[in-house]
Amino acid sequence: MYLVKLGGSVITDKARPLSFREDVVRRLVSELKPFSPLIIVHGAGSFGHVYAKEYGLADGFKSSEQLEGFARVQRDVRDLNMRIMNILIENGINAVSLPPFASCENSDGRLKSLDTAPFHRTVDMGLSPVTFGDAVFDDKIGFSICSGDYLMEALAEEFRPEKTIFLSDVDGIYDRNPAETGAELLPVISSSDSVSAGKSRDGVSDVTGGMAGKLASMVKIAPFSEVWMINGLVPGRLANLLNGETVIGSKVIP
Ligand code: IP8
């Protein structure tokens, strides 16, 4: 069983609201097809982070004006999810959408509980569950954002996948901001070295922690699964990794 996150920076253009990269998703789905059924998580990209930031949703419920933002984010991430579901199903992956709003609760902005029973039933039936970053209820601050990265942590611990793969728009995790000259890709990161790595360049409108947050999630996953970050914009890289070939990317080890 494989667990794959289609990062928001891969499936959307994060600089332009509601910009879906249909061609990229079609290509990634064709690379995933031979390995289905599998568990898929996707980020929100420019369908979620723009309104989430504008209405301060990650900081919790403070005023009724935010409710419009909550509803809009919910609608837009479902729109993104449905576009992905259509491509998956049209291309032979029997995927079922499991929106986190219905099955998880946050506490102070972190995932507190996820009902994994529907995921198990879906997998046991031979179907591929698909979930995504969402705006959810929060037992401390009313509501907050459940990043797809938190869902990756919970699902990796529950299912212990053979490989857990984060797809990003960069080759992996760098020793500093990859936009800086001299930045070096870190092919293997041990959990104890991870503090200094993962300096993000994608702070642009990302309400859920950027690259440093992703690395923290990978460190949590490493005891349960082989965990990788690779570039989802480079054709063939995902298929090669799933096929067990050596690829450019970062692997986090316990
Ligand atoms: O893109 C964020 O999920 P992520 C979800 O996986 C929202 O961090 C609604 C901004």
GROMACS .gro file of C-alpha atoms and ligand atoms in nm:
model
  264
    1MET     CA    1   0.000   0.000   0.000
    2TYR     CA    2   0.125   0.347  -0.092
    3LEU     CA    3   0.027   0.682   0.057
    4VAL     CA    4   0.077   0.983  -0.170
    5LYS     CA    5   0.018   1.354  -0.113
    6LEU     CA    6  -0.046   1.564  -0.421
    7GLY     CA    7   0.093   1.891  -0.286
    8GLY     CA    8  -0.102   2.212  -0.340
    9SER     CA    9   0.204   2.367  -0.510
   10VAL     CA   10   0.196   2.088  -0.770
   11ILE     CA   11  -0.175   2.061  -0.848
   12THR     CA   12  -0.242   2.438  -0.846
   13ASP     CA   13  -0.049   2.755  -0.917
   14LYS     CA   14  -0.031   2.898  -0.566
   15ALA     CA   15   0.023   3.251  -0.695
   16ARG     CA   16  -0.310   3.258  -0.881
   17PRO     CA   17  -0.641   3.192  -0.701
   18LEU     CA   18  -0.835   2.887  -0.822
   19SER     CA   19  -0.577   2.783  -1.083
   20PHE     CA   20  -0.598   2.408  -1.130
   21ARG     CA   21  -0.311   2.234  -1.311
   22GLU     CA   22  -0.523   1.981  -1.493
   23ASP     CA   23  -0.245   1.852  -1.720
   24VAL     CA   24  -0.014   1.790  -1.424
   25VAL     CA   25  -0.286   1.601  -1.235
   26ARG     CA   26  -0.367   1.389  -1.544
   27ARG     CA   27  -0.001   1.296  -1.579
   28LEU     CA   28   0.039   1.215  -1.208
   29VAL     CA   29  -0.274   1.001  -1.213
   30SER     CA   30  -0.133   0.801  -1.506
   31GLU     CA   31   0.183   0.742  -1.300
   32LEU     CA   32  -0.023   0.631  -0.998
   33LYS     CA   33  -0.262   0.404  -1.188
   34PRO     CA   34  -0.044   0.088  -1.190
   35PHE     CA   35  -0.011   0.114  -0.811
   36SER     CA   36  -0.379   0.152  -0.725
   37PRO     CA   37  -0.558   0.098  -0.497
   38LEU     CA   38  -0.368   0.347  -0.287
   39ILE     CA   39  -0.441   0.626  -0.039
   40ILE     CA   40  -0.432   0.979  -0.178
   41VAL     CA   41  -0.424   1.309   0.011
   42HIS     CA   42  -0.418   1.642  -0.166
   43GLY     CA   43  -0.335   1.992  -0.053
   44ALA     CA   44  -0.551   2.299  -0.103
   45GLY     CA   45  -0.309   2.521  -0.294
   46SER     CA   46  -0.470   2.832  -0.437
   47PHE     CA   47  -0.818   2.686  -0.370
   48GLY     CA   48  -0.773   2.701   0.007
   49HIS     CA   49  -0.491   2.917   0.129
   50VAL     CA   50  -0.608   3.247  -0.022
   51TYR     CA   51  -0.942   3.276   0.165
   52ALA     CA   52  -0.804   3.090   0.468
   53LYS     CA   53  -0.545   3.364   0.504
   54GLU     CA   54  -0.778   3.651   0.419
   55TYR     CA   55  -1.031   3.545   0.685
   56GLY     CA   56  -0.771   3.430   0.942
   57LEU     CA   57  -0.923   3.083   0.962
   58ALA     CA   58  -0.608   2.916   1.098
   59ASP     CA   59  -0.630   3.132   1.412
   60GLY     CA   60  -0.978   3.012   1.498
   61PHE     CA   61  -1.323   3.167   1.530
   62LYS     CA   62  -1.309   3.530   1.640
   63SER     CA   63  -1.596   3.699   1.461
   64SER     CA   64  -1.899   3.609   1.256
   65GLU     CA   65  -1.743   3.778   0.951
   66GLN     CA   66  -1.510   3.478   0.925
   67LEU     CA   67  -1.801   3.242   0.861
   68GLU     CA   68  -1.821   3.354   0.502
   69GLY     CA   69  -1.453   3.261   0.464
   70PHE     CA   70  -1.509   2.924   0.631
   71ALA     CA   71  -1.792   2.845   0.390
   72ARG     CA   72  -1.593   2.967   0.089
   73VAL     CA   73  -1.287   2.758   0.177
   74GLN     CA   74  -1.507   2.452   0.228
   75ARG     CA   75  -1.668   2.507  -0.111
   76ASP     CA   76  -1.342   2.573  -0.296
   77VAL     CA   77  -1.148   2.274  -0.160
   78ARG     CA   78  -1.444   2.053  -0.253
   79ASP     CA   79  -1.438   2.202  -0.602
   80LEU     CA   80  -1.067   2.113  -0.623
   81ASN     CA   81  -1.136   1.766  -0.482
   82MET     CA   82  -1.410   1.700  -0.737
   83ARG     CA   83  -1.180   1.799  -1.026
   84ILE     CA   84  -0.923   1.549  -0.898
   85MET     CA   85  -1.187   1.279  -0.840
   86ASN     CA   86  -1.307   1.316  -1.200
   87ILE     CA   87  -0.955   1.266  -1.337
   88LEU     CA   88  -0.888   0.969  -1.108
   89ILE     CA   89  -1.212   0.793  -1.198
   90GLU     CA   90  -1.194   0.869  -1.573
   91ASN     CA   91  -0.847   0.714  -1.571
   92GLY     CA   92  -0.935   0.390  -1.401
   93ILE     CA   93  -0.857   0.459  -1.034
   94ASN     CA   94  -1.170   0.369  -0.837
   95ALA     CA   95  -1.143   0.656  -0.593
   96VAL     CA   96  -1.380   0.755  -0.312
   97SER     CA   97  -1.371   1.100  -0.152
   98LEU     CA   98  -1.356   1.115   0.230
   99PRO     CA   99  -1.375   1.485   0.327
  100PRO     CA  100  -1.201   1.546   0.662
  101PHE     CA  101  -1.466   1.794   0.783
  102ALA     CA  102  -1.694   1.497   0.849
  103SER     CA  103  -1.439   1.265   1.006
  104CYS     CA  104  -1.185   1.471   1.197
  105GLU     CA  105  -1.155   1.730   1.471
  106ASN     CA  106  -0.872   1.971   1.542
  107SER     CA  107  -0.751   2.096   1.877
  108ASP     CA  108  -0.575   2.434   1.879
  109GLY     CA  109  -0.497   2.406   1.510
  110ARG     CA  110  -0.363   2.050   1.515
  111LEU     CA  111  -0.539   1.731   1.417
  112LYS     CA  112  -0.678   1.574   1.734
  113SER     CA  113  -0.879   1.283   1.599
  114LEU     CA  114  -0.949   1.121   1.266
  115ASP     CA  115  -1.207   0.847   1.221
  116THR     CA  116  -1.004   0.594   1.025
  117ALA     CA  117  -1.285   0.335   0.998
  118PRO     CA  118  -1.416   0.470   0.663
  119PHE     CA  119  -1.060   0.460   0.526
  120HIS     CA  120  -1.024   0.096   0.631
  121ARG     CA  121  -1.357  -0.002   0.480
  122THR     CA  122  -1.269   0.176   0.155
  123VAL     CA  123  -0.928   0.009   0.131
  124ASP     CA  124  -1.069  -0.333   0.229
  125MET     CA  125  -1.319  -0.301  -0.056
  126GLY     CA  126  -1.034  -0.245  -0.303
  127LEU     CA  127  -1.116   0.125  -0.353
  128SER     CA  128  -0.875   0.420  -0.320
  129PRO     CA  129  -0.967   0.672  -0.047
  130VAL     CA  130  -0.895   1.038  -0.125
  131THR     CA  131  -0.888   1.307   0.142
  132PHE     CA  132  -0.759   1.665   0.151
  133GLY     CA  133  -0.666   1.972   0.352
  134ASP     CA  134  -0.986   2.132   0.480
  135ALA     CA  135  -1.139   2.384   0.721
  136VAL     CA  136  -1.266   2.180   1.020
  137PHE     CA  137  -1.410   2.227   1.369
  138ASP     CA  138  -1.168   2.271   1.656
  139ASP     CA  139  -1.248   2.187   2.019
  140LYS     CA  140  -1.039   2.480   2.153
  141ILE     CA  141  -1.070   2.763   1.901
  142GLY     CA  142  -1.399   2.687   1.724
  143PHE     CA  143  -1.254   2.605   1.385
  144SER     CA  144  -0.912   2.585   1.223
  145ILE     CA  145  -0.732   2.438   0.925
  146CYS     CA  146  -0.655   2.069   0.898
  147SER     CA  147  -0.355   2.049   0.665
  148GLY     CA  148  -0.326   1.750   0.436
  149ASP     CA  149   0.013   1.701   0.606
  150TYR     CA  150  -0.160   1.622   0.938
  151LEU     CA  151  -0.379   1.371   0.758
  152MET     CA  152  -0.064   1.216   0.607
  153GLU     CA  153   0.077   1.171   0.960
  154ALA     CA  154  -0.241   1.006   1.089
  155LEU     CA  155  -0.283   0.780   0.786
  156ALA     CA  156   0.083   0.672   0.780
  157GLU     CA  157   0.065   0.572   1.145
  158GLU     CA  158  -0.260   0.384   1.088
  159PHE     CA  159  -0.176   0.206   0.760
  160ARG     CA  160   0.207   0.178   0.779
  161PRO     CA  161   0.243   0.218   0.399
  162GLU     CA  162   0.538   0.067   0.217
  163LYS     CA  163   0.615   0.418   0.092
  164THR     CA  164   0.475   0.758   0.189
  165ILE     CA  165   0.542   1.023  -0.075
  166PHE     CA  166   0.500   1.400  -0.061
  167LEU     CA  167   0.493   1.561  -0.406
  168SER     CA  168   0.621   1.917  -0.412
  169ASP     CA  169   0.717   2.177  -0.676
  170VAL     CA  170   1.084   2.150  -0.577
  171ASP     CA  171   1.318   1.849  -0.589
  172GLY     CA  172   1.304   1.786  -0.214
  173ILE     CA  173   1.428   1.945   0.105
  174TYR     CA  174   1.724   2.184   0.083
  175ASP     CA  175   1.979   2.301   0.338
  176ARG     CA  176   1.841   2.655   0.297
  177ASN     CA  177   1.587   2.841   0.085
  178PRO     CA  178   1.623   2.669  -0.256
  179ALA     CA  179   1.590   3.009  -0.429
  180GLU     CA  180   1.926   3.112  -0.274
  181THR     CA  181   2.247   3.045  -0.467
  182GLY     CA  182   2.440   2.751  -0.331
  183ALA     CA  183   2.134   2.580  -0.182
  184GLU     CA  184   2.191   2.204  -0.173
  185LEU     CA  185   1.936   1.927  -0.189
  186LEU     CA  186   1.952   1.693   0.110
  187PRO     CA  187   1.902   1.339  -0.026
  188VAL     CA  188   1.883   1.176   0.318
  189ILE     CA  189   1.781   1.354   0.637
  190SER     CA  190   1.790   1.180   0.969
  191SER     CA  191   1.521   1.289   1.210
  192SER     CA  192   1.779   1.423   1.457
  193ASP     CA  193   1.934   1.653   1.190
  194SER     CA  194   1.601   1.783   1.072
  195VAL     CA  195   1.587   2.098   1.285
  196SER     CA  196   1.827   2.296   1.069
  197ALA     CA  197   1.688   2.173   0.736
  198GLY     CA  198   1.371   2.267   0.557
  199LYS     CA  199   1.401   2.641   0.533
  200SER     CA  200   1.097   2.730   0.332
  201ARG     CA  201   1.067   2.950   0.028
  202ASP     CA  202   0.695   2.891  -0.008
  203GLY     CA  203   0.569   3.117   0.266
  204VAL     CA  204   0.351   3.281  -0.002
  205SER     CA  205  -0.006   3.255   0.126
  206ASP     CA  206   0.052   2.920   0.298
  207VAL     CA  207  -0.144   2.903   0.624
  208THR     CA  208  -0.017   2.560   0.723
  209GLY     CA  209   0.356   2.589   0.776
  210GLY     CA  210   0.526   2.557   0.437
  211MET     CA  211   0.829   2.335   0.390
  212ALA     CA  212   0.939   2.334   0.755
  213GLY     CA  213   0.595   2.202   0.854
  214LYS     CA  214   0.619   1.931   0.588
  215LEU     CA  215   0.957   1.820   0.717
  216ALA     CA  216   0.815   1.802   1.070
  217SER     CA  217   0.538   1.576   0.936
  218MET     CA  218   0.792   1.356   0.756
  219VAL     CA  219   0.992   1.316   1.078
  220LYS     CA  220   0.674   1.197   1.252
  221ILE     CA  221   0.602   0.950   0.971
  222ALA     CA  222   0.957   0.805   0.945
  223PRO     CA  223   0.911   0.545   1.225
  224PHE     CA  224   0.609   0.399   1.042
  225SER     CA  225   0.695   0.416   0.672
  226GLU     CA  226   0.966   0.491   0.418
  227VAL     CA  227   0.901   0.863   0.362
  228TRP     CA  228   1.003   1.076   0.064
  229MET     CA  229   0.964   1.422  -0.082
  230ILE     CA  230   1.006   1.444  -0.459
  231ASN     CA  231   0.926   1.689  -0.737
  232GLY     CA  232   0.580   1.617  -0.877
  233LEU     CA  233   0.631   1.856  -1.168
  234VAL     CA  234   0.902   1.637  -1.325
  235PRO     CA  235   0.738   1.369  -1.542
  236GLY     CA  236   0.824   1.011  -1.443
  237ARG     CA  237   0.978   1.080  -1.105
  238LEU     CA  238   0.676   0.952  -0.911
  239ALA     CA  239   0.646   0.640  -1.127
  240ASN     CA  240   1.019   0.570  -1.091
  241LEU     CA  241   1.007   0.599  -0.712
  242LEU     CA  242   0.702   0.373  -0.694
  243ASN     CA  243   0.887   0.125  -0.917
  244GLY     CA  244   1.171   0.115  -0.665
  245GLU     CA  245   1.421   0.305  -0.881
  246THR     CA  246   1.667   0.562  -0.747
  247VAL     CA  247   1.530   0.912  -0.797
  248ILE     CA  248   1.625   1.270  -0.711
  249GLY     CA  249   1.449   1.362  -0.388
  250SER     CA  250   1.478   1.366  -0.008
  251LYS     CA  251   1.421   1.068   0.216
  252VAL     CA  252   1.369   1.120   0.589
  253ILE     CA  253   1.492   0.838   0.808
  254PRO     CA  254   1.415   0.781   1.179
  255IP8     O1  255  -0.250   2.254   0.159
  255IP8     C1  256  -0.457   2.331   0.375
  255IP8     O2  257  -0.411   2.203   0.343
  255IP8     P1  258  -0.262   2.182   0.290
  255IP8     C2  259  -0.609   2.336   0.377
  255IP8     O3  260  -0.246   2.036   0.277
  255IP8     C3  261  -0.668   2.471   0.363
  255IP8     O4  262  -0.171   2.237   0.396
  255IP8     C4  263  -0.813   2.475   0.363
  255IP8     C5  264  -0.601   2.583   0.352
   0.00000   0.00000   0.00000
